[in-house]
Tab-separated table of C-alpha atoms and ligand atoms in Angstrom:
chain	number	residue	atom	x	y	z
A	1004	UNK	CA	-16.281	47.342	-46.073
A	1005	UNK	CA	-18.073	44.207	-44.077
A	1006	UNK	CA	-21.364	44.310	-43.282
A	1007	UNK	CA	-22.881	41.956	-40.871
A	1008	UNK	CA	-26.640	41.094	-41.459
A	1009	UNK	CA	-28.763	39.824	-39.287
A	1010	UNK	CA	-32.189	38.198	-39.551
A	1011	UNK	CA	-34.659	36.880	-37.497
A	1012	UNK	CA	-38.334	37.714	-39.376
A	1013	UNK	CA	-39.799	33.858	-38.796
A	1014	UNK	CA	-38.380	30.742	-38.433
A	1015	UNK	CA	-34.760	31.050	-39.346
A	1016	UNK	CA	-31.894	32.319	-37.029
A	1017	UNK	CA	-29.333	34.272	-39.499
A	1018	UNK	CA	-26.483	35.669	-39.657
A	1019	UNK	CA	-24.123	36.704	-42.519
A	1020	UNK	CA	-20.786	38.998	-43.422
A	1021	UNK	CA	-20.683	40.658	-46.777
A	1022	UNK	CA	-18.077	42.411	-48.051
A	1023	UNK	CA	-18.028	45.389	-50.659
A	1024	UNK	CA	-16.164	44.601	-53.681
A	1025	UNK	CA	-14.502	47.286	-56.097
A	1026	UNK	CA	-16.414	46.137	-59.645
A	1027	UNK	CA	-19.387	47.754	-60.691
A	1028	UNK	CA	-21.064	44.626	-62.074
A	1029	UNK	CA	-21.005	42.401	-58.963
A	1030	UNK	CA	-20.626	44.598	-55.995
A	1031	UNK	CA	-20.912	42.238	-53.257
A	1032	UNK	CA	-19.219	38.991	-51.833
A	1033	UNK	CA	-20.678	36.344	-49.306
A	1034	UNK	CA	-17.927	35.903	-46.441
A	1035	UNK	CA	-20.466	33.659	-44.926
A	1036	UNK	CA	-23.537	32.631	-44.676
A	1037	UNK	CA	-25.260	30.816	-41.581
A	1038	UNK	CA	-28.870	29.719	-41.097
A	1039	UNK	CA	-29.891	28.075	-37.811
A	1040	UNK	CA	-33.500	26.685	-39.064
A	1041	UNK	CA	-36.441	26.102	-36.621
A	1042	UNK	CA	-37.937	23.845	-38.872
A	1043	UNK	CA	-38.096	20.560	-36.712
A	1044	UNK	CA	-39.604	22.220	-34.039
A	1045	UNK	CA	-42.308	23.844	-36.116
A	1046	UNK	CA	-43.221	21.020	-38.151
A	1047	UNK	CA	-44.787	19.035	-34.834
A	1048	UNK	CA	-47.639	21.653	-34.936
A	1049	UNK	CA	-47.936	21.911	-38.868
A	1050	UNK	CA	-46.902	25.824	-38.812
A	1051	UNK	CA	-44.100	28.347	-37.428
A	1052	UNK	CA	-45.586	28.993	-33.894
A	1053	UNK	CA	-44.485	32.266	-33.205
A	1054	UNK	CA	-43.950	32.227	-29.572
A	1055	UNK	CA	-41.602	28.947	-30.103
A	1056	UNK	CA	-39.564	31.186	-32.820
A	1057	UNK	CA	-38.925	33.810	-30.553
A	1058	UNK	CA	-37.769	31.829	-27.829
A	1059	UNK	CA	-35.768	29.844	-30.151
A	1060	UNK	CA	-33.987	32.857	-31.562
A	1061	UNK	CA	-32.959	34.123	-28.215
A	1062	UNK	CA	-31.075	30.878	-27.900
A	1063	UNK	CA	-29.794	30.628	-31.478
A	1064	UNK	CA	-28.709	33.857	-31.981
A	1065	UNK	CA	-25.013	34.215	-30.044
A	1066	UNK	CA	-24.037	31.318	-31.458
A	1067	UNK	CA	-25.172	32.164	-35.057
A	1068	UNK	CA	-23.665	35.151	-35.033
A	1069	UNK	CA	-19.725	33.730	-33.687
A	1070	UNK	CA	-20.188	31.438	-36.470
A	1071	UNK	CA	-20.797	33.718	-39.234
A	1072	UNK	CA	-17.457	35.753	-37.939
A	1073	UNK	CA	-15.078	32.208	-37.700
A	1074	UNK	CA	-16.156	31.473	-40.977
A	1075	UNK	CA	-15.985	34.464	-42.792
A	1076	UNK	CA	-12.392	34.882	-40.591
A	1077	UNK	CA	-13.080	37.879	-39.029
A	1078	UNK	CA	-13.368	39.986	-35.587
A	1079	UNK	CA	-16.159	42.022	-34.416
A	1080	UNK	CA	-13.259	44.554	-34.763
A	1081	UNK	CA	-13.442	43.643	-38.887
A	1082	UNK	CA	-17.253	44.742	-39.072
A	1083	UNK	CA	-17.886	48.531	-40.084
A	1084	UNK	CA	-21.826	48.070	-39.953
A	1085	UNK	CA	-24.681	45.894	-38.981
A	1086	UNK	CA	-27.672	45.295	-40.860
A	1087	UNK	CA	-30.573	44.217	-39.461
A	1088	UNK	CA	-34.338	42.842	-40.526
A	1089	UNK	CA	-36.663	45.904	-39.281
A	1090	UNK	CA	-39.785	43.638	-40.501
A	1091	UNK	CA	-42.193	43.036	-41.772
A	1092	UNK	CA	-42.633	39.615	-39.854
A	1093	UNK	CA	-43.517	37.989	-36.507
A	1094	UNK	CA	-42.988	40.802	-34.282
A	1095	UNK	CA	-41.662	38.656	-31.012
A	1096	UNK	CA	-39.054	36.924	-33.390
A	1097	UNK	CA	-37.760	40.465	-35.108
A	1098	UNK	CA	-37.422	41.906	-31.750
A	1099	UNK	CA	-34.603	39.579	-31.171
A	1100	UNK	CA	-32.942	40.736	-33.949
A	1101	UNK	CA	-33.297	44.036	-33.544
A	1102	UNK	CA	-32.403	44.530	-29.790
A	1103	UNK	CA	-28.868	42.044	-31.098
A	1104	UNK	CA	-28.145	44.564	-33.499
A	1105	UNK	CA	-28.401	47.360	-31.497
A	1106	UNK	CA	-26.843	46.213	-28.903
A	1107	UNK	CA	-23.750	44.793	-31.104
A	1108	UNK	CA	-23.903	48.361	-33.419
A	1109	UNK	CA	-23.711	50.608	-29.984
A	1110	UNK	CA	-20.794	48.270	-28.210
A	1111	UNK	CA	-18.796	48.862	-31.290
A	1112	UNK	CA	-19.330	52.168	-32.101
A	1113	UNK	CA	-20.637	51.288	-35.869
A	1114	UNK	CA	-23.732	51.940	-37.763
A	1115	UNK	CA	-26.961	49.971	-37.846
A	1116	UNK	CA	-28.937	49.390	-40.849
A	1117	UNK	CA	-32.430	48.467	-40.910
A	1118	UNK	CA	-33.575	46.489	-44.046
A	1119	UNK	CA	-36.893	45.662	-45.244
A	1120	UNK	CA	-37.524	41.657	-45.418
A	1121	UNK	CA	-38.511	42.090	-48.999
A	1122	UNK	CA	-36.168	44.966	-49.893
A	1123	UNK	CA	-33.490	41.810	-48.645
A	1124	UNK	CA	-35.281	38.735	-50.870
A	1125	UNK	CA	-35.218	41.505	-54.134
A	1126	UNK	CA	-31.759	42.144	-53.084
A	1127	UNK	CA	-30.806	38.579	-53.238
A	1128	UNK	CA	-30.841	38.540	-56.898
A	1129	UNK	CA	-28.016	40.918	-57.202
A	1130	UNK	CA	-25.786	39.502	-55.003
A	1131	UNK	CA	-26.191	36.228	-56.975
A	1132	UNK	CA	-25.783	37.498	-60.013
A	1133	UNK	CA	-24.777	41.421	-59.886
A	1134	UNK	CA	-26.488	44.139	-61.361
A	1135	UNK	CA	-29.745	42.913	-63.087
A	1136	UNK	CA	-31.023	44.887	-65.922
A	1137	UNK	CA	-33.534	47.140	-65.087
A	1138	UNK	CA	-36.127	48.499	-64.852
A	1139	UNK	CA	-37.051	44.802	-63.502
A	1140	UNK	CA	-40.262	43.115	-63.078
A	1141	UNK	CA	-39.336	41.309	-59.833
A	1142	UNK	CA	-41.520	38.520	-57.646
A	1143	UNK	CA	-41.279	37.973	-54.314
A	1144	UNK	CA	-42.867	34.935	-53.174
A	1145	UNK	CA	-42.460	33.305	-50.243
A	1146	UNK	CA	-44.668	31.658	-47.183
A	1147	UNK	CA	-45.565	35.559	-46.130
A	1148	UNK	CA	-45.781	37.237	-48.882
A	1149	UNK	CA	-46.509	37.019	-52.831
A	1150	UNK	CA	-45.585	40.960	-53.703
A	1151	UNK	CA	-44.592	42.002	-57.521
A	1152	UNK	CA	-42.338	45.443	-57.725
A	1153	UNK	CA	-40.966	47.372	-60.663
A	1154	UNK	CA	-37.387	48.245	-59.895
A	1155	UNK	CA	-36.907	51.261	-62.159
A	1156	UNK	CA	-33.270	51.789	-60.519
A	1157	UNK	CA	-31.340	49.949	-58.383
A	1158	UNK	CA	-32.944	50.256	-54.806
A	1159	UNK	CA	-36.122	51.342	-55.654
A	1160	UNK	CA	-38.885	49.308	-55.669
A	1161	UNK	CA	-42.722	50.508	-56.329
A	1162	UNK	CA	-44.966	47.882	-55.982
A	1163	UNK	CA	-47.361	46.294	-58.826
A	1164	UNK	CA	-49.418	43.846	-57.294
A	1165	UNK	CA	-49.803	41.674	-53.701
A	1166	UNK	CA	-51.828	38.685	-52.814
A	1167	UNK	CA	-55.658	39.911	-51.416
A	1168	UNK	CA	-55.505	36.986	-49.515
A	1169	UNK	CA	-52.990	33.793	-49.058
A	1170	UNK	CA	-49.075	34.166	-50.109
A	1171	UNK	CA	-48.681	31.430	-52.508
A	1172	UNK	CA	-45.961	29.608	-50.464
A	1173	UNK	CA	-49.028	29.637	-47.691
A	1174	UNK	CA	-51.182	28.011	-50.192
A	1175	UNK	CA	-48.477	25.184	-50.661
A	1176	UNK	CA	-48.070	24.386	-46.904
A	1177	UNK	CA	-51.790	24.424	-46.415
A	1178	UNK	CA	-51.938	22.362	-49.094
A	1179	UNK	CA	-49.711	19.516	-48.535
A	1180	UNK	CA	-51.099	20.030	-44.792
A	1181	UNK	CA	-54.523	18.510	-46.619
A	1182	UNK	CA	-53.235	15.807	-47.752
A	1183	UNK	CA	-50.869	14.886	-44.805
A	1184	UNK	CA	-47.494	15.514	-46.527
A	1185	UNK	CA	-45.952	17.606	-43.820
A	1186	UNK	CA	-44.225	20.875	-43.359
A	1187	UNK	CA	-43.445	22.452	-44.685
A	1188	UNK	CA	-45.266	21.697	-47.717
A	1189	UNK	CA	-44.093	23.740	-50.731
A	1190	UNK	CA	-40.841	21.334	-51.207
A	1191	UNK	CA	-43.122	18.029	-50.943
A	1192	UNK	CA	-45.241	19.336	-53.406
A	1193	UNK	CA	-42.641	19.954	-55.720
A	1194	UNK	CA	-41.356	17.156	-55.382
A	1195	UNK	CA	-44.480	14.261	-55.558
A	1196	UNK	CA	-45.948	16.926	-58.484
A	1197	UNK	CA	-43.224	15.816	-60.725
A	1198	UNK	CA	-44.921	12.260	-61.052
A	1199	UNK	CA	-48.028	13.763	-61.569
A	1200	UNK	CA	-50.460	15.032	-64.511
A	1201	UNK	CA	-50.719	18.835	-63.989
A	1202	UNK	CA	-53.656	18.794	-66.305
A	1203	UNK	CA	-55.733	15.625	-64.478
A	1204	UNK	CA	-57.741	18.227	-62.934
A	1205	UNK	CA	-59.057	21.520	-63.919
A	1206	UNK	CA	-58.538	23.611	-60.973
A	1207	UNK	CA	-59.273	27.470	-61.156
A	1208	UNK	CA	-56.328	30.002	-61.744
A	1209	UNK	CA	-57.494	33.427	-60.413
A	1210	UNK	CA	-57.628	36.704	-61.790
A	1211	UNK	CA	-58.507	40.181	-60.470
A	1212	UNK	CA	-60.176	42.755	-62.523
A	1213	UNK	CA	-60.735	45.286	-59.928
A	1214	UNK	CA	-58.956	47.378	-57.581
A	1215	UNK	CA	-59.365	46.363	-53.969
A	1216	UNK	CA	-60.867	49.027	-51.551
A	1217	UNK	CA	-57.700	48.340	-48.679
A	1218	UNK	CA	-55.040	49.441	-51.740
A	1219	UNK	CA	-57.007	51.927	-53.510
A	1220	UNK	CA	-53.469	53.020	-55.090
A	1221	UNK	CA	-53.028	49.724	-56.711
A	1222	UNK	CA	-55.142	49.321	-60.242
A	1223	UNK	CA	-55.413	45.788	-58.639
A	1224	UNK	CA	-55.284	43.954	-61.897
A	1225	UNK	CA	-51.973	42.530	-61.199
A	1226	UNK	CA	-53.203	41.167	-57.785
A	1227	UNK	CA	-53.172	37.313	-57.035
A	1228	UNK	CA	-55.567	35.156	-55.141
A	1229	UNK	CA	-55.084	31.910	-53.772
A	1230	UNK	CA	-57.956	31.196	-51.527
A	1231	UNK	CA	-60.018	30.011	-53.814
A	1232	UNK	CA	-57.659	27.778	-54.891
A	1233	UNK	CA	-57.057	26.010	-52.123
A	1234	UNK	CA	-60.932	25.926	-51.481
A	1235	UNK	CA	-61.064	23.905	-54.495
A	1236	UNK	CA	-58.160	21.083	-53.315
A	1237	UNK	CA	-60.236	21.124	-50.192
A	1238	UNK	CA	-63.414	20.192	-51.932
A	1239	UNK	CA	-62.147	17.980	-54.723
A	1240	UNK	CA	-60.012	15.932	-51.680
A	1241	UNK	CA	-63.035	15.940	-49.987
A	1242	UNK	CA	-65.131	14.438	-53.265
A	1243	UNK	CA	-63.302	11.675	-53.723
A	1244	UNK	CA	-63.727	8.259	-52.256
A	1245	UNK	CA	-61.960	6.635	-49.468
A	1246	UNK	CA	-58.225	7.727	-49.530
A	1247	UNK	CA	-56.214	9.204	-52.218
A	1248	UNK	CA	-53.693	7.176	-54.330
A	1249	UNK	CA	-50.301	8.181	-54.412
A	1250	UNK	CA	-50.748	8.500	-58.479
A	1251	UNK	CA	-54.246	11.253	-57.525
A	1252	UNK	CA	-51.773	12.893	-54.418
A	1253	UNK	CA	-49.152	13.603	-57.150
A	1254	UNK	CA	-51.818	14.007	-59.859
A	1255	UNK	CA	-53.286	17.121	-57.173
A	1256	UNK	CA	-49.864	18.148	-56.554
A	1257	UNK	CA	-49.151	18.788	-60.048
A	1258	UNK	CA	-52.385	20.631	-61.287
A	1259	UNK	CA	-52.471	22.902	-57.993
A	1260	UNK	CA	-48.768	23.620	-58.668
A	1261	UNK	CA	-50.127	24.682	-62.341
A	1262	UNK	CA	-52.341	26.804	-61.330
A	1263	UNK	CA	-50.360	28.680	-59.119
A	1264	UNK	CA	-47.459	28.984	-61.644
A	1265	UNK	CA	-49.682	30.314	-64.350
A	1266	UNK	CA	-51.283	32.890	-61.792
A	1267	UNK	CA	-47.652	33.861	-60.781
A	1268	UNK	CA	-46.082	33.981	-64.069
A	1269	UNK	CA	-48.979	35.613	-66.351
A	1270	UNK	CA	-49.102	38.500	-63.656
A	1271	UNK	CA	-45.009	39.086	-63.762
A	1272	UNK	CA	-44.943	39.142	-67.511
A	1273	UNK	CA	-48.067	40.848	-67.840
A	1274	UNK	CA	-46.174	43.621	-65.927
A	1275	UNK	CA	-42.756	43.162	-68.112
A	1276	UNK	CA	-44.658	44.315	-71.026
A	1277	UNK	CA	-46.495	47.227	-69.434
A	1278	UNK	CA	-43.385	48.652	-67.958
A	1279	UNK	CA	-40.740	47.582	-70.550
A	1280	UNK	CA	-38.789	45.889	-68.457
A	1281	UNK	CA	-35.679	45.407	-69.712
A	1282	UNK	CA	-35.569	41.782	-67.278
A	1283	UNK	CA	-37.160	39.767	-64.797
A	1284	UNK	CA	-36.414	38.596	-61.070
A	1285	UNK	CA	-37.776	35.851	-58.900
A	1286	UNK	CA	-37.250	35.725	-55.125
A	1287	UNK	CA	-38.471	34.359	-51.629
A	1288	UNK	CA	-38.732	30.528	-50.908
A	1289	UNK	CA	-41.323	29.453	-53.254
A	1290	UNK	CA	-38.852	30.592	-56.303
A	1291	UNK	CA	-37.092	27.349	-55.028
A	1292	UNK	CA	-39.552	26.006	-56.944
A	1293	UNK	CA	-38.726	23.589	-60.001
A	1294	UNK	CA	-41.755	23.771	-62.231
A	1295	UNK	CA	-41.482	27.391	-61.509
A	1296	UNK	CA	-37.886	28.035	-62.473
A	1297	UNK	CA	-38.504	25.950	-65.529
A	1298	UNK	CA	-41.657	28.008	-67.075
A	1299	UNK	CA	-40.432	31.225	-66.080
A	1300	UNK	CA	-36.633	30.680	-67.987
A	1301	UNK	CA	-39.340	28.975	-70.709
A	1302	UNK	CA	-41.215	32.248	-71.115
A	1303	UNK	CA	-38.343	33.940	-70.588
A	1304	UNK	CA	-37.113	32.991	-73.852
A	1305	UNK	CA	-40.047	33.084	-75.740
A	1306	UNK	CA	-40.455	37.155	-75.123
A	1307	UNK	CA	-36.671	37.700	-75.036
A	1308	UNK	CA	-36.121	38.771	-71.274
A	1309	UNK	CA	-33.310	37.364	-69.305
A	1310	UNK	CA	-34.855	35.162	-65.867
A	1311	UNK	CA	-32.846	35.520	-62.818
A	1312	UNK	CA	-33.493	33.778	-59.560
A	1313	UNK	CA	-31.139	33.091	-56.613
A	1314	UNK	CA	-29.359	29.848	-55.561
A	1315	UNK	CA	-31.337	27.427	-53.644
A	1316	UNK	CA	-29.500	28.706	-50.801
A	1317	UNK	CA	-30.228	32.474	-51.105
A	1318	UNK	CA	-33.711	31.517	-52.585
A	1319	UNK	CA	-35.454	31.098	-48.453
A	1320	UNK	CA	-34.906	33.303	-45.812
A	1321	UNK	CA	-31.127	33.774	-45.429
A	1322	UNK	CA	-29.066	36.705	-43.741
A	1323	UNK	CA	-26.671	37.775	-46.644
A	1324	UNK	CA	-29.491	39.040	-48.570
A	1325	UNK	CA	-30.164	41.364	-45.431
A	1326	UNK	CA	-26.590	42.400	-45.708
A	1327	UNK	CA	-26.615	42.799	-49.522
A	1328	UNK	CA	-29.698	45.208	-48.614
A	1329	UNK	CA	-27.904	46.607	-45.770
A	1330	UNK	CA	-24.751	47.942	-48.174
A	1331	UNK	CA	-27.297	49.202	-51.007
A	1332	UNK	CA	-29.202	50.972	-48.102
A	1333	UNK	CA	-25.859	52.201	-46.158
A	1334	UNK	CA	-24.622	53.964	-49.636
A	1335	UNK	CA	-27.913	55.450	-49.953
A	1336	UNK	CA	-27.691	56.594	-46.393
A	1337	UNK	CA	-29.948	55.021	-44.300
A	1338	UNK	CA	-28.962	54.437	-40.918
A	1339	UNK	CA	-31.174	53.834	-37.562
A	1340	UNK	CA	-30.706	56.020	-34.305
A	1341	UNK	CA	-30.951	53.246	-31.061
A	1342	UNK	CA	-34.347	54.060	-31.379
A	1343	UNK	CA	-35.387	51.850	-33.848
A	1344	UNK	CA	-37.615	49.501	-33.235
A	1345	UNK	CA	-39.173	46.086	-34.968
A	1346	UNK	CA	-42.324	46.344	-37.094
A	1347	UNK	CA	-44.043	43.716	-37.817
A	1348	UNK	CA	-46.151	45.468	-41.266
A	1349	UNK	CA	-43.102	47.595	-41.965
A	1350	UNK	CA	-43.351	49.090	-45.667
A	1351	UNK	CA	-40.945	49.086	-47.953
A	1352	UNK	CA	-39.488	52.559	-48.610
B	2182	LIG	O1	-38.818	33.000	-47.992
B	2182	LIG	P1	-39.132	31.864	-47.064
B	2182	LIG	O2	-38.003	30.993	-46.600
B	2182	LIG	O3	-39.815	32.385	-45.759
B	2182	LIG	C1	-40.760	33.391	-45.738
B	2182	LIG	O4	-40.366	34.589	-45.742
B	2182	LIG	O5	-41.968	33.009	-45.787
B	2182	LIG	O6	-40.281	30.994	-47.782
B	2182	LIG	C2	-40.802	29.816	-47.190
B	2182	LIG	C3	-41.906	29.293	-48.087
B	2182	LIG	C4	-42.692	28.141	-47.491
B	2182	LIG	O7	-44.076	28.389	-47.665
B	2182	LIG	C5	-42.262	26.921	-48.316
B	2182	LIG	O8	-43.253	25.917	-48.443
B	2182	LIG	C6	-41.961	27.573	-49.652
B	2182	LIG	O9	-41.334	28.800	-49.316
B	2182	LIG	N1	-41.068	26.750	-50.483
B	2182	LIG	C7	-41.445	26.198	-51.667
B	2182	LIG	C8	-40.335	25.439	-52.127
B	2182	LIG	N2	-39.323	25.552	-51.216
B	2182	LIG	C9	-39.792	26.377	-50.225
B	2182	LIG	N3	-42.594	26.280	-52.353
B	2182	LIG	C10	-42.691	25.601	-53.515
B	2182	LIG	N4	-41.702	24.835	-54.000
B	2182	LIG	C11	-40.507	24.724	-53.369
B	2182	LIG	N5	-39.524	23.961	-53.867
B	2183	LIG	ZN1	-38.655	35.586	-46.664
């Protein structure tokens, strides 16, 4: 079976085919894998500006598509099902998206799948590396969205925790934004923090005790925060005299990326041991991350759970994941009536 995903949540036109396979262990296969990236015309304003995404997917998205057929060597005639982002995301850049995949599902007579964004970064991990151990502790954190789930069985996800306020790939891009880097930011950072001292300065790591009145179903104790982080770049920046130093830029980049790490990682692994999770998953564009791949295989080790994250190229947004989901989703029996429309807070499950 080939499944085409289709994605179109933000600032990345994608397409992808991927194909069932028979084994049990790795059931999926990448055919292909296109991204058309908005990110030079974004980066002029500092920030995806969502009517510019929109338009630009309505001009990307033919061609995206055509590609991710010649390369994967296949007709439209080869395709049993399309799956498609539902949301959550910028509403005018989903609709285009959705309205392709219905129209492509309906002209050839196959089913549509709609996939949750996050349901498609979780996803991710096991079509890098097949079935993970579960019940998993998996993160999700990306420029939208810092979200931790329990995976108890494969497809279902219940989540643990969220961000109350900034997604920690936010924080990054705001960040760099500060101290005139550019966009987006969370790459830079990475980058200029590996010539830095991440304990030069003391900046605060957040931690909820409390559950928050909007998700009165969450204990909330396995929330993040980042606000208040980035509050305190703002106002150390802002301390200092005359311009920064490239040694105090990387020396910032490297104690902010600490403190965001720590937050990230104490929270997953806090949850490991509460659920018994038998590993741990981390997805979404900030688990690009270096510092962050490097603690979280570190403390990995130390408690005896196996780490997985995705490639660097299934790591940001990306349309095989959204087939990947699209297959687990198909088997389970979801489908979408012509009905369906984008939604732009869509829950998972
Ligand atoms: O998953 P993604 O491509 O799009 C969203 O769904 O948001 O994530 C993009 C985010 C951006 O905030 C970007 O700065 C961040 O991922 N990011 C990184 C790295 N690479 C991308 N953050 C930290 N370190 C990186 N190496
Ligand atoms: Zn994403």
């Amino acid at each position: 079976m080939n499944i085409l995903g289709i994605e179109t949540s933000c600032d990345e036109t994608a397409a992808a085919v991927v194909a069932e396979t028979r084994s049990v262990d790795r059931p999926w296969q990448i055919r292909s894998n296109v991204v058309a990236s908005q990110v030079a015309i974004h980066r002029e304003w500092g920030g995806v500006v969502p009517e510019l995404a929109s338009r630009q997917h309505i001009r990307d998205i033919c061609g995206v598509v055509s590609r991710a057929l010649t390369d994967a060597q296949l007709r439209f005639e080869d395709l049993n099902a399309i799956a498609v982002t539902q949301g959550p995301g910028l509403v005018g850049s989903l609709l285009v998206g959705v309205a392709f995949g219905k129209s492509l599902a309906l002209s050839l007579g196959i089913p549509l799948v709609p996939v949750h964004h996050l349901a498609g970064h979780i996803e991710s991990l096991v079509l890098e590396h097949g079935e993970i151990p579960m019940p998993a502790v998996v993160l999700v954190v990306s420029g939208g969205h810092t979200n931790l789930y329990l995976v108890p069985t494969p497809g279902a996800y219940q989540l643990l925790g969220r961000t109350r306020d900034d997604a920690a790939g936010e924080a990054y891009d705001k960040v760099a934004k500060l101290l005139g880097l550019g966009y987006p930011g969370g790459p830079i950072v990475d980058r200029l923090a590996r010539d830095g001292r991440d304990d030069a300065i003391s900046f605060p790591v957040a931690r909820m005790t409390h559950a928050d009145r909007n998700a009165p179903t969450l204990k909330g104790d396995l929330d993040f925060s980042f606000s208040g982080l980035k509050t305190a770049v703002v106002r150390f920046v802002r301390d200092q005299p005359g311009e920064l130093s490239s040694g105090k830029v990387a020396d910032v980049c490297a104690s902010f990326q600490r403190s965001v790490i720590e937050a990230l990682l104490d929270r997953t692994f806090e949850a490991t041991w509460r659920h018994d999770a038998r590993s741990v998953g981390i997805a979404g564009g900030v688990s690009a991350n270096s510092r962050l791949r490097q603690d979280a295989a570190a403390r990995g080790q130390r408690v005896g759970l196996p780490v997985f994250v995705p490639s660097l190229a299934l790591s940001t947004d990306n349309a095989a994941m959204i087939a990947a989901a699209g297959l687990r989703g198909y088997r389970a029996g979801v489908t979408a009536g012509w009905e369906l429309n984008a939604d732009a807070s869509l829950r998972i499950l």
